[in-house]
Amino acid sequence: MKKILVANRGEIAIRVMSTAQKMGIKTVAVYSTVDRNAPHVKFADEAVLIGEAPSNQSYLLGDKIIEVAKSLNVDGIHPGYGFLSENAEFAELCEKNNITFIGPKSHAIRVMGSKLAAKEAVKAYDIPMVPGTDQAITDIPEAKKIAKTIGFPILIKASAGGGGKGMRIVEKEEEFESQMNRAISEAVNAFGDGSVFIEKYVGSPRHIEIQVMADAHGNVIHLFERECSIQRRHQKVVEEAPSVVLTPELREKMGQAAIKVAKACDYLGAGTVEFLLDENKNFYFLEMNTRLQVEHPVSEIIAGVDLVELQIKVARGEALDIKQDYLKINGHALELRIYAEDPLNDFLPSVGHLEVYKLPEGKGIRVDNGFEQGMDIPIYYDPMLAKLITYGKTREEAIQLMLKAIADYDVKGIQTTLPFGTFVFNHEAFKSGNFDTHFVKKYYSPDALKQDAEHEARLAALFAVKQYLEDQKQLRLPTN
């Protein structure tokens, strides 16, 4: 594999290109008109304009991307995440044009792309699942009967869903019909598919996912877990590895279950198996993401691997040279997703001009970044600017380093999730490890963040006054 096209933008495009270049592989960037001067375009060896700013006129144009790849004699296409990364038709299109899709085969993407098909595929492997329907349903009276049998509270989820869309928690029977109608309507609008399924709602769940890697020679390994319970609008904002609640025995059980899920769909490459963990440490299979995850750096750090390098090697047909027994957890890693969002205004996107944009640096700090000072934040794409990752020998060390790195991050011109990160990493529930997916609902509010900021400002002011008085004392000391 001599040349790879990265069918993506921003930090993930640069992340993939960095590894490709380290492996001596040439890189091709594709870009939309609004991304003409973006860092990923400058970073690549070659770059090609593929369309207008909206993603359906650029980054989602599979045929156009294949055309560019063929014209530049590209050997492989890495889709990153989002856009075409879980599009089975695009994976097939690559295969038909003799271009290696750096990801799983289209069959695995299809099976795991439908939550119901995924549950069906893993049934034979004796993997625990949350009680619920095993087929799609749109008949509301029938669905209501099933919900009563399962017992409230229940969760309605779009079969083709993701990112929290088409998802409704129903606490009481009388709310069921209105919530079911809303979920179906949202699913149709977001995915063009109104089929939903119903499952028991787990009260205090933690969101734990296992990183897996599989080659074409029958080898499947897991690279431990990630804790992804700090979420807003069902989307992750803070991730860490390892999780503070998993015992070595539970880690092994969940790791083996994840390997079975990968085998159930004849998986190839990097994938993530997601589980819910209840307050009694029972785990349930949720779904599989058939791509590299946003939060992959925390796994890379604790396992001591480069997941993109492994993806490329597996796509070239190489066998994994890592055995499960060789893998050991090394230290602790945290990740904060830095979004151009206003945490004081319900995390609404905050587009604008990056007047100042300076990144923190130092030992134990990694920033996977896609922007630079002077750029505008486009309204057309996911508002993530970068990922701030810290790692230490212990969780406490990683937390302290994260708080320092956030303080050293300098952004002016837009609002970001950096202050929210400070709130989380300073919070007693997070520091103690005693939290679940309701962290934001339970503890966070704009007022709480303001109070936090005011408290920090007061401490900074007191420190400044103390320092000033000490300096004055020294100035007044008589000289001999």
XYZ file of C-alpha atoms in Angstrom:
480
model
C 0.000 0.000 0.000
C 1.803 3.067 -1.299
C -0.927 5.722 -1.244
C -3.979 6.259 0.998
C -6.859 8.674 0.503
C -8.459 9.870 3.744
C -12.174 10.398 3.113
C -12.610 12.813 6.010
C -11.599 16.180 7.448
C -10.416 17.835 10.653
C -8.492 16.124 13.428
C -9.233 12.534 12.363
C -7.917 13.155 8.833
C -4.637 14.486 10.271
C -4.500 11.626 12.805
C -4.722 8.996 10.015
C -2.289 10.831 7.749
C 0.292 11.100 10.563
C 0.455 7.315 10.913
C 0.406 6.744 7.137
C 3.350 9.102 6.679
C 5.213 7.402 9.555
C 4.735 4.121 7.622
C 6.127 5.663 4.423
C 2.704 5.828 2.742
C 1.716 8.869 0.639
C -1.539 10.616 1.595
C -4.367 12.267 -0.322
C -6.804 14.725 1.269
C -10.226 15.569 -0.085
C -11.868 18.840 0.846
C -14.948 21.006 0.368
C -14.871 24.674 -0.693
C -15.144 25.853 2.936
C -12.187 23.625 3.952
C -9.874 24.896 1.203
C -7.287 26.202 3.715
C -7.910 23.645 6.453
C -4.907 22.019 8.206
C -5.701 18.519 6.871
C -5.430 19.860 3.303
C -1.972 21.345 3.968
C -0.831 18.237 5.847
C -1.479 15.762 2.991
C 0.911 15.029 0.126
C -1.886 15.739 -2.383
C -5.307 17.375 -1.997
C -8.376 17.449 -4.229
C -11.478 19.660 -4.078
C -14.582 17.452 -4.182
C -17.504 19.849 -3.830
C -19.409 22.522 -1.978
C -19.521 22.971 1.811
C -22.604 20.845 2.707
C -21.425 17.273 3.330
C -24.014 15.813 0.919
C -22.262 17.839 -1.799
C -18.725 16.852 -0.768
C -17.655 14.397 1.972
C -20.650 12.091 1.408
C -20.106 11.772 -2.352
C -18.816 8.198 -2.479
C -18.698 8.034 -6.304
C -16.710 11.289 -6.521
C -14.233 10.122 -3.875
C -13.693 6.823 -5.752
C -13.173 8.784 -8.979
C -10.472 10.920 -7.286
C -8.835 7.812 -5.776
C -8.654 6.075 -9.176
C -7.282 9.144 -10.947
C -4.458 9.400 -8.369
C -3.699 5.635 -8.246
C -4.732 5.323 -4.627
C -4.384 1.849 -3.055
C -6.563 2.298 0.019
C -9.234 4.585 1.457
C -9.467 5.311 5.183
C -12.908 6.722 6.083
C -12.089 7.980 9.614
C -15.377 8.213 11.539
C -18.675 9.839 10.601
C -19.422 10.582 6.924
C -18.940 7.320 4.920
C -17.216 5.268 7.643
C -20.213 2.997 8.316
C -21.655 3.055 4.802
C -21.770 -0.507 3.471
C -22.416 0.682 -0.110
C -19.248 2.787 -0.042
C -17.199 -0.138 1.296
C -18.605 -2.257 -1.578
C -17.830 0.475 -4.099
C -14.181 0.440 -2.955
C -14.073 -3.363 -3.289
C -15.571 -3.220 -6.822
C -12.952 -0.681 -7.892
C -10.029 -2.706 -6.469
C -9.354 -0.121 -3.774
C -8.843 -1.413 -0.237
C -11.412 -0.057 2.205
C -9.481 0.337 5.472
C -12.234 -1.043 7.661
C -14.509 -4.083 7.891
C -16.195 -5.820 4.950
C -19.589 -4.491 3.860
C -21.372 -7.535 5.348
C -20.197 -6.683 8.899
C -21.122 -3.005 8.454
C -24.639 -4.014 7.346
C -25.231 -6.487 10.168
C -23.944 -4.211 12.911
C -25.516 -1.101 11.347
C -28.953 -2.357 12.365
C -29.346 -2.773 16.119
C -31.869 -5.556 15.547
C -29.729 -7.434 13.019
C -26.774 -7.083 15.415
C -28.767 -8.608 18.277
C -29.853 -11.451 15.989
C -26.242 -12.097 14.910
C -24.888 -12.390 18.455
C -27.804 -14.431 19.848
C -26.062 -17.749 19.268
C -22.985 -16.608 21.220
C -24.691 -16.444 24.613
C -23.969 -12.745 25.110
C -26.150 -10.975 27.710
C -28.674 -8.515 26.264
C -31.125 -6.085 27.842
C -34.666 -7.619 27.887
C -36.695 -6.255 24.964
C -38.160 -6.855 21.505
C -36.124 -8.833 19.020
C -37.803 -7.322 15.984
C -38.689 -3.875 14.665
C -42.107 -2.554 15.539
C -44.280 0.354 14.383
C -47.699 -0.883 15.605
C -48.332 1.312 18.683
C -51.029 -0.799 20.474
C -48.885 -3.934 20.020
C -45.796 -2.060 21.195
C -47.677 -0.873 24.292
C -48.554 -4.472 25.209
C -44.879 -5.477 24.888
C -43.777 -2.489 26.978
C -46.170 -3.506 29.781
C -44.771 -7.056 29.708
C -41.176 -5.796 29.950
C -42.167 -3.323 32.680
C -41.629 0.441 32.876
C -39.371 2.378 32.616
C -38.566 1.349 29.060
C -36.425 2.748 26.267
C -37.638 3.239 22.673
C -34.752 3.228 20.176
C -34.603 3.713 16.414
C -33.339 0.521 14.777
C -31.193 2.504 12.328
C -30.266 5.059 14.991
C -27.181 6.631 16.418
C -26.051 9.791 18.178
C -29.071 9.767 20.492
C -31.607 10.367 17.686
C -34.909 8.465 17.735
C -34.394 7.562 21.392
C -37.014 8.029 24.114
C -37.141 7.038 27.795
C -40.691 6.288 28.918
C -41.208 6.290 32.688
C -44.996 5.696 32.796
C -47.526 3.807 30.718
C -49.622 6.924 30.020
C -46.655 8.627 28.282
C -46.022 5.663 25.994
C -48.086 6.549 22.889
C -46.890 10.160 22.579
C -43.254 9.137 23.077
C -43.567 6.253 20.598
C -44.985 8.644 17.964
C -42.136 11.080 18.583
C -39.475 8.376 18.347
C -40.908 7.034 15.047
C -41.152 10.542 13.575
C -37.572 11.406 14.629
C -36.289 8.095 13.235
C -37.998 8.751 9.871
C -36.559 12.286 9.679
C -33.045 11.296 10.731
C -32.626 7.902 9.041
C -35.544 7.475 6.617
C -36.564 4.416 8.633
C -39.297 4.569 11.295
C -38.736 1.109 12.754
C -38.011 1.121 16.461
C -37.485 -1.463 19.146
C -38.234 -1.473 22.840
C -36.022 -2.566 25.681
C -35.926 -2.375 29.447
C -34.447 0.901 30.637
C -31.439 0.271 32.878
C -31.673 2.751 35.759
C -28.075 3.715 36.688
C -26.034 2.457 33.763
C -22.407 3.002 32.934
C -21.449 3.048 29.264
C -18.461 0.725 28.869
C -17.025 -0.168 25.482
C -14.362 -2.653 24.455
C -11.864 -1.979 21.660
C -11.387 -4.987 19.381
C -9.044 -5.689 16.484
C -9.405 -8.578 14.023
C -7.308 -9.751 11.070
C -8.129 -11.882 8.028
C -6.393 -14.921 9.569
C -8.915 -15.605 12.325
C -7.131 -13.647 15.081
C -9.282 -11.380 17.238
C -7.985 -9.488 20.278
C -9.419 -6.891 22.639
C -7.468 -3.864 23.849
C -9.345 -3.374 27.117
C -12.210 -1.033 27.910
C -13.115 2.630 27.763
C -15.441 4.333 30.231
C -17.753 6.651 28.274
C -20.485 7.501 30.786
C -20.094 11.300 30.801
C -22.454 12.287 27.994
C -24.668 15.145 26.931
C -27.693 14.456 24.685
C -26.666 10.745 24.604
C -23.300 11.744 23.085
C -19.954 11.257 24.783
C -17.882 14.230 25.947
C -15.390 12.672 28.367
C -13.800 9.222 28.057
C -11.186 7.319 30.015
C -9.306 4.047 30.041
C -9.348 1.877 32.001
C -12.673 2.120 33.871
C -12.467 2.463 37.651
C -15.260 -0.072 38.251
C -14.069 -3.106 36.285
C -12.341 -5.900 38.166
C -9.789 -7.995 36.226
C -12.385 -10.835 36.108
C -15.160 -8.588 34.733
C -12.730 -7.019 32.238
C -11.830 -10.483 30.938
C -15.498 -11.508 30.696
C -16.467 -8.358 28.792
C -13.372 -8.622 26.593
C -14.223 -12.193 25.628
C -17.869 -11.205 24.967
C -16.627 -8.428 22.643
C -14.420 -10.912 20.782
C -17.462 -13.179 20.303
C -19.456 -10.226 18.881
C -16.648 -9.574 16.370
C -16.606 -13.250 15.374
C -20.401 -13.239 14.977
C -20.122 -10.938 11.955
C -16.747 -12.142 10.627
C -15.208 -8.814 11.596
C -12.050 -7.293 10.121
C -10.040 -4.359 11.470
C -10.724 -2.016 14.397
C -14.164 -2.016 15.981
C -15.835 -1.174 19.263
C -18.362 -3.276 21.132
C -20.547 -1.196 23.430
C -22.085 -2.461 26.662
C -24.308 -1.139 29.424
C -23.129 -1.992 32.922
C -25.775 -1.815 35.637
C -25.291 -0.986 39.328
C -24.927 -4.721 40.113
C -22.079 -5.089 37.573
C -24.266 -7.004 35.084
C -23.318 -6.101 31.522
C -25.525 -6.078 28.423
C -24.591 -5.866 24.736
C -25.721 -2.588 23.166
C -24.214 -2.391 19.680
C -21.017 -2.534 17.664
C -19.424 0.458 15.959
C -17.730 -0.751 12.803
C -15.031 1.918 12.609
C -12.374 3.742 14.560
C -13.942 5.622 17.480
C -13.429 9.280 18.374
C -12.060 8.137 21.746
C -9.529 5.629 20.364
C -6.475 7.552 21.749
C -7.137 6.516 25.360
C -6.987 2.845 24.297
C -3.813 3.418 22.276
C -2.107 4.943 25.301
C -2.935 2.280 27.892
C -2.339 -0.629 25.498
C 0.793 0.866 23.878
C -0.389 0.474 20.266
C -1.143 2.640 17.231
C -4.645 1.562 16.173
C -4.451 3.260 12.759
C -1.200 1.412 12.027
C -2.894 -1.873 12.974
C -5.875 -0.974 10.731
C -3.565 -0.394 7.762
C -1.568 -3.593 8.387
C -4.740 -5.695 8.683
C -6.151 -4.072 5.510
C -2.915 -5.090 3.721
C -3.649 -8.683 4.692
C -1.058 -8.973 7.461
C -1.682 -11.102 10.535
C -1.826 -9.374 13.912
C 1.533 -9.689 15.633
C 0.045 -8.947 19.072
C -1.233 -11.791 21.217
C -3.874 -11.200 23.884
C -1.573 -12.472 26.629
C 1.085 -9.892 25.762
C -1.255 -6.931 26.305
C -1.114 -5.191 29.688
C -2.773 -2.005 30.931
C -0.176 0.714 31.361
C -1.224 3.798 33.378
C -4.407 5.825 32.904
C -5.656 8.037 30.065
C -8.419 10.658 29.893
C -9.961 12.413 26.908
C -12.033 15.592 26.683
C -13.757 16.321 23.393
C -13.414 20.030 22.697
C -16.528 21.143 20.860
C -17.360 24.619 19.576
C -20.425 24.610 21.823
C -21.668 26.868 24.586
C -22.012 24.878 27.834
C -23.891 27.848 29.353
C -26.509 27.667 26.598
C -27.561 23.999 26.454
C -24.391 23.039 24.498
C -25.657 24.797 21.369
C -23.076 25.147 18.562
C -20.922 28.267 18.840
C -19.664 29.095 15.375
C -17.376 32.029 14.751
C -13.783 33.093 14.203
C -10.855 31.598 16.134
C -9.220 34.880 17.151
C -6.837 33.050 19.512
C -6.177 29.298 19.389
C -3.216 27.987 21.376
C -2.784 24.381 22.424
C -1.321 23.069 25.680
C 1.960 21.157 25.486
C 4.067 18.985 27.757
C 4.786 15.488 28.953
C 1.637 13.360 29.232
C -0.415 15.719 27.032
C -1.649 14.840 23.543
C -3.909 17.029 21.399
C -5.522 15.521 18.300
C -6.387 18.806 16.602
C -7.976 19.918 13.331
C -7.979 23.727 13.544
C -5.616 26.672 13.787
C -5.707 30.310 14.861
C -7.434 32.659 12.391
C -9.821 30.012 11.018
C -13.605 30.222 10.948
C -15.626 27.350 12.418
C -17.905 26.088 9.614
C -21.588 25.502 10.408
C -21.815 22.505 8.075
C -20.096 19.816 10.138
C -19.822 18.320 13.607
C -18.553 21.156 15.866
C -15.607 19.223 17.339
C -12.347 21.202 17.199
C -9.989 18.776 18.893
C -9.508 16.096 21.535
C -7.431 16.805 24.592
C -5.837 13.637 25.996
C -3.749 13.297 29.140
C -2.073 10.253 30.617
C -0.321 9.458 33.861
C 0.817 6.519 35.948
C -2.374 6.883 38.005
C -5.889 8.222 37.401
C -5.240 11.062 39.875
C -2.138 12.110 37.958
C -4.047 12.077 34.647
C -6.854 14.206 36.189
C -4.452 16.832 37.584
C -2.625 16.993 34.265
C -5.964 17.360 32.440
C -7.008 20.306 34.660
C -3.659 22.000 34.003
C -3.882 21.324 30.239
C -7.421 22.791 30.095
C -6.183 25.911 31.924
C -3.303 26.200 29.403
C -5.617 25.830 26.374
C -6.291 29.351 25.051
C -9.340 29.892 22.815
C -10.945 33.266 22.030
C -13.716 34.130 19.563
C -16.024 31.186 20.283
C -17.391 29.240 23.242
C -16.079 25.705 23.864
C -16.636 22.720 26.170
C -13.333 23.428 27.977
C -15.067 24.977 31.053
C -17.417 21.972 31.165
C -14.308 19.765 31.217
C -12.968 21.664 34.240
C -16.346 21.174 35.950
C -16.306 17.401 35.321
C -12.681 16.732 36.290
C -13.048 18.798 39.476
C -16.322 17.144 40.493
C -16.261 14.810 43.473
C -18.509 12.244 41.719
C -16.038 11.986 38.843
C -12.942 11.987 41.040
C -14.392 9.235 43.264
C -15.437 7.178 40.210
C -18.998 7.066 41.539
C -20.943 8.241 38.459
C -23.102 6.922 35.611
C -24.612 8.158 32.335
C -26.836 10.563 34.309
C -23.852 12.640 35.486
C -24.853 15.710 33.428
C -28.532 15.433 34.394
C -27.685 14.971 38.088
C -24.896 17.465 38.628
C -24.508 19.851 35.749
C -26.309 23.125 35.100
C -25.146 26.449 33.631
C -25.513 27.936 37.138
C -23.278 25.216 38.601
C -20.671 25.998 35.937
C -20.932 29.755 36.646
C -20.508 29.150 40.395
C -17.505 26.950 39.638
C -15.961 29.687 37.462
C -16.688 32.392 40.048
C -15.082 30.287 42.799
C -11.971 29.790 40.662
C -11.869 33.521 39.813
C -12.090 34.394 43.543
C -9.239 32.000 44.355
C -7.141 33.483 41.523
C -7.867 37.025 42.775
C -6.936 36.113 46.372
C -3.713 34.520 45.152
C -2.908 37.629 43.090
C -3.500 39.929 46.131
C -1.349 37.673 48.364
C 1.429 37.700 45.766
C 1.168 41.491 45.421
C 1.464 42.002 49.217
C 4.462 39.669 49.391
C 6.130 41.532 46.522
C 5.469 44.859 48.290
C 7.036 43.519 51.532
C 10.177 42.539 49.623
C 10.351 45.953 47.944
C 10.137 47.694 51.361
C 12.945 45.672 52.988
C 15.727 48.072 54.003
C 19.027 47.627 52.283
C 22.287 47.528 54.273
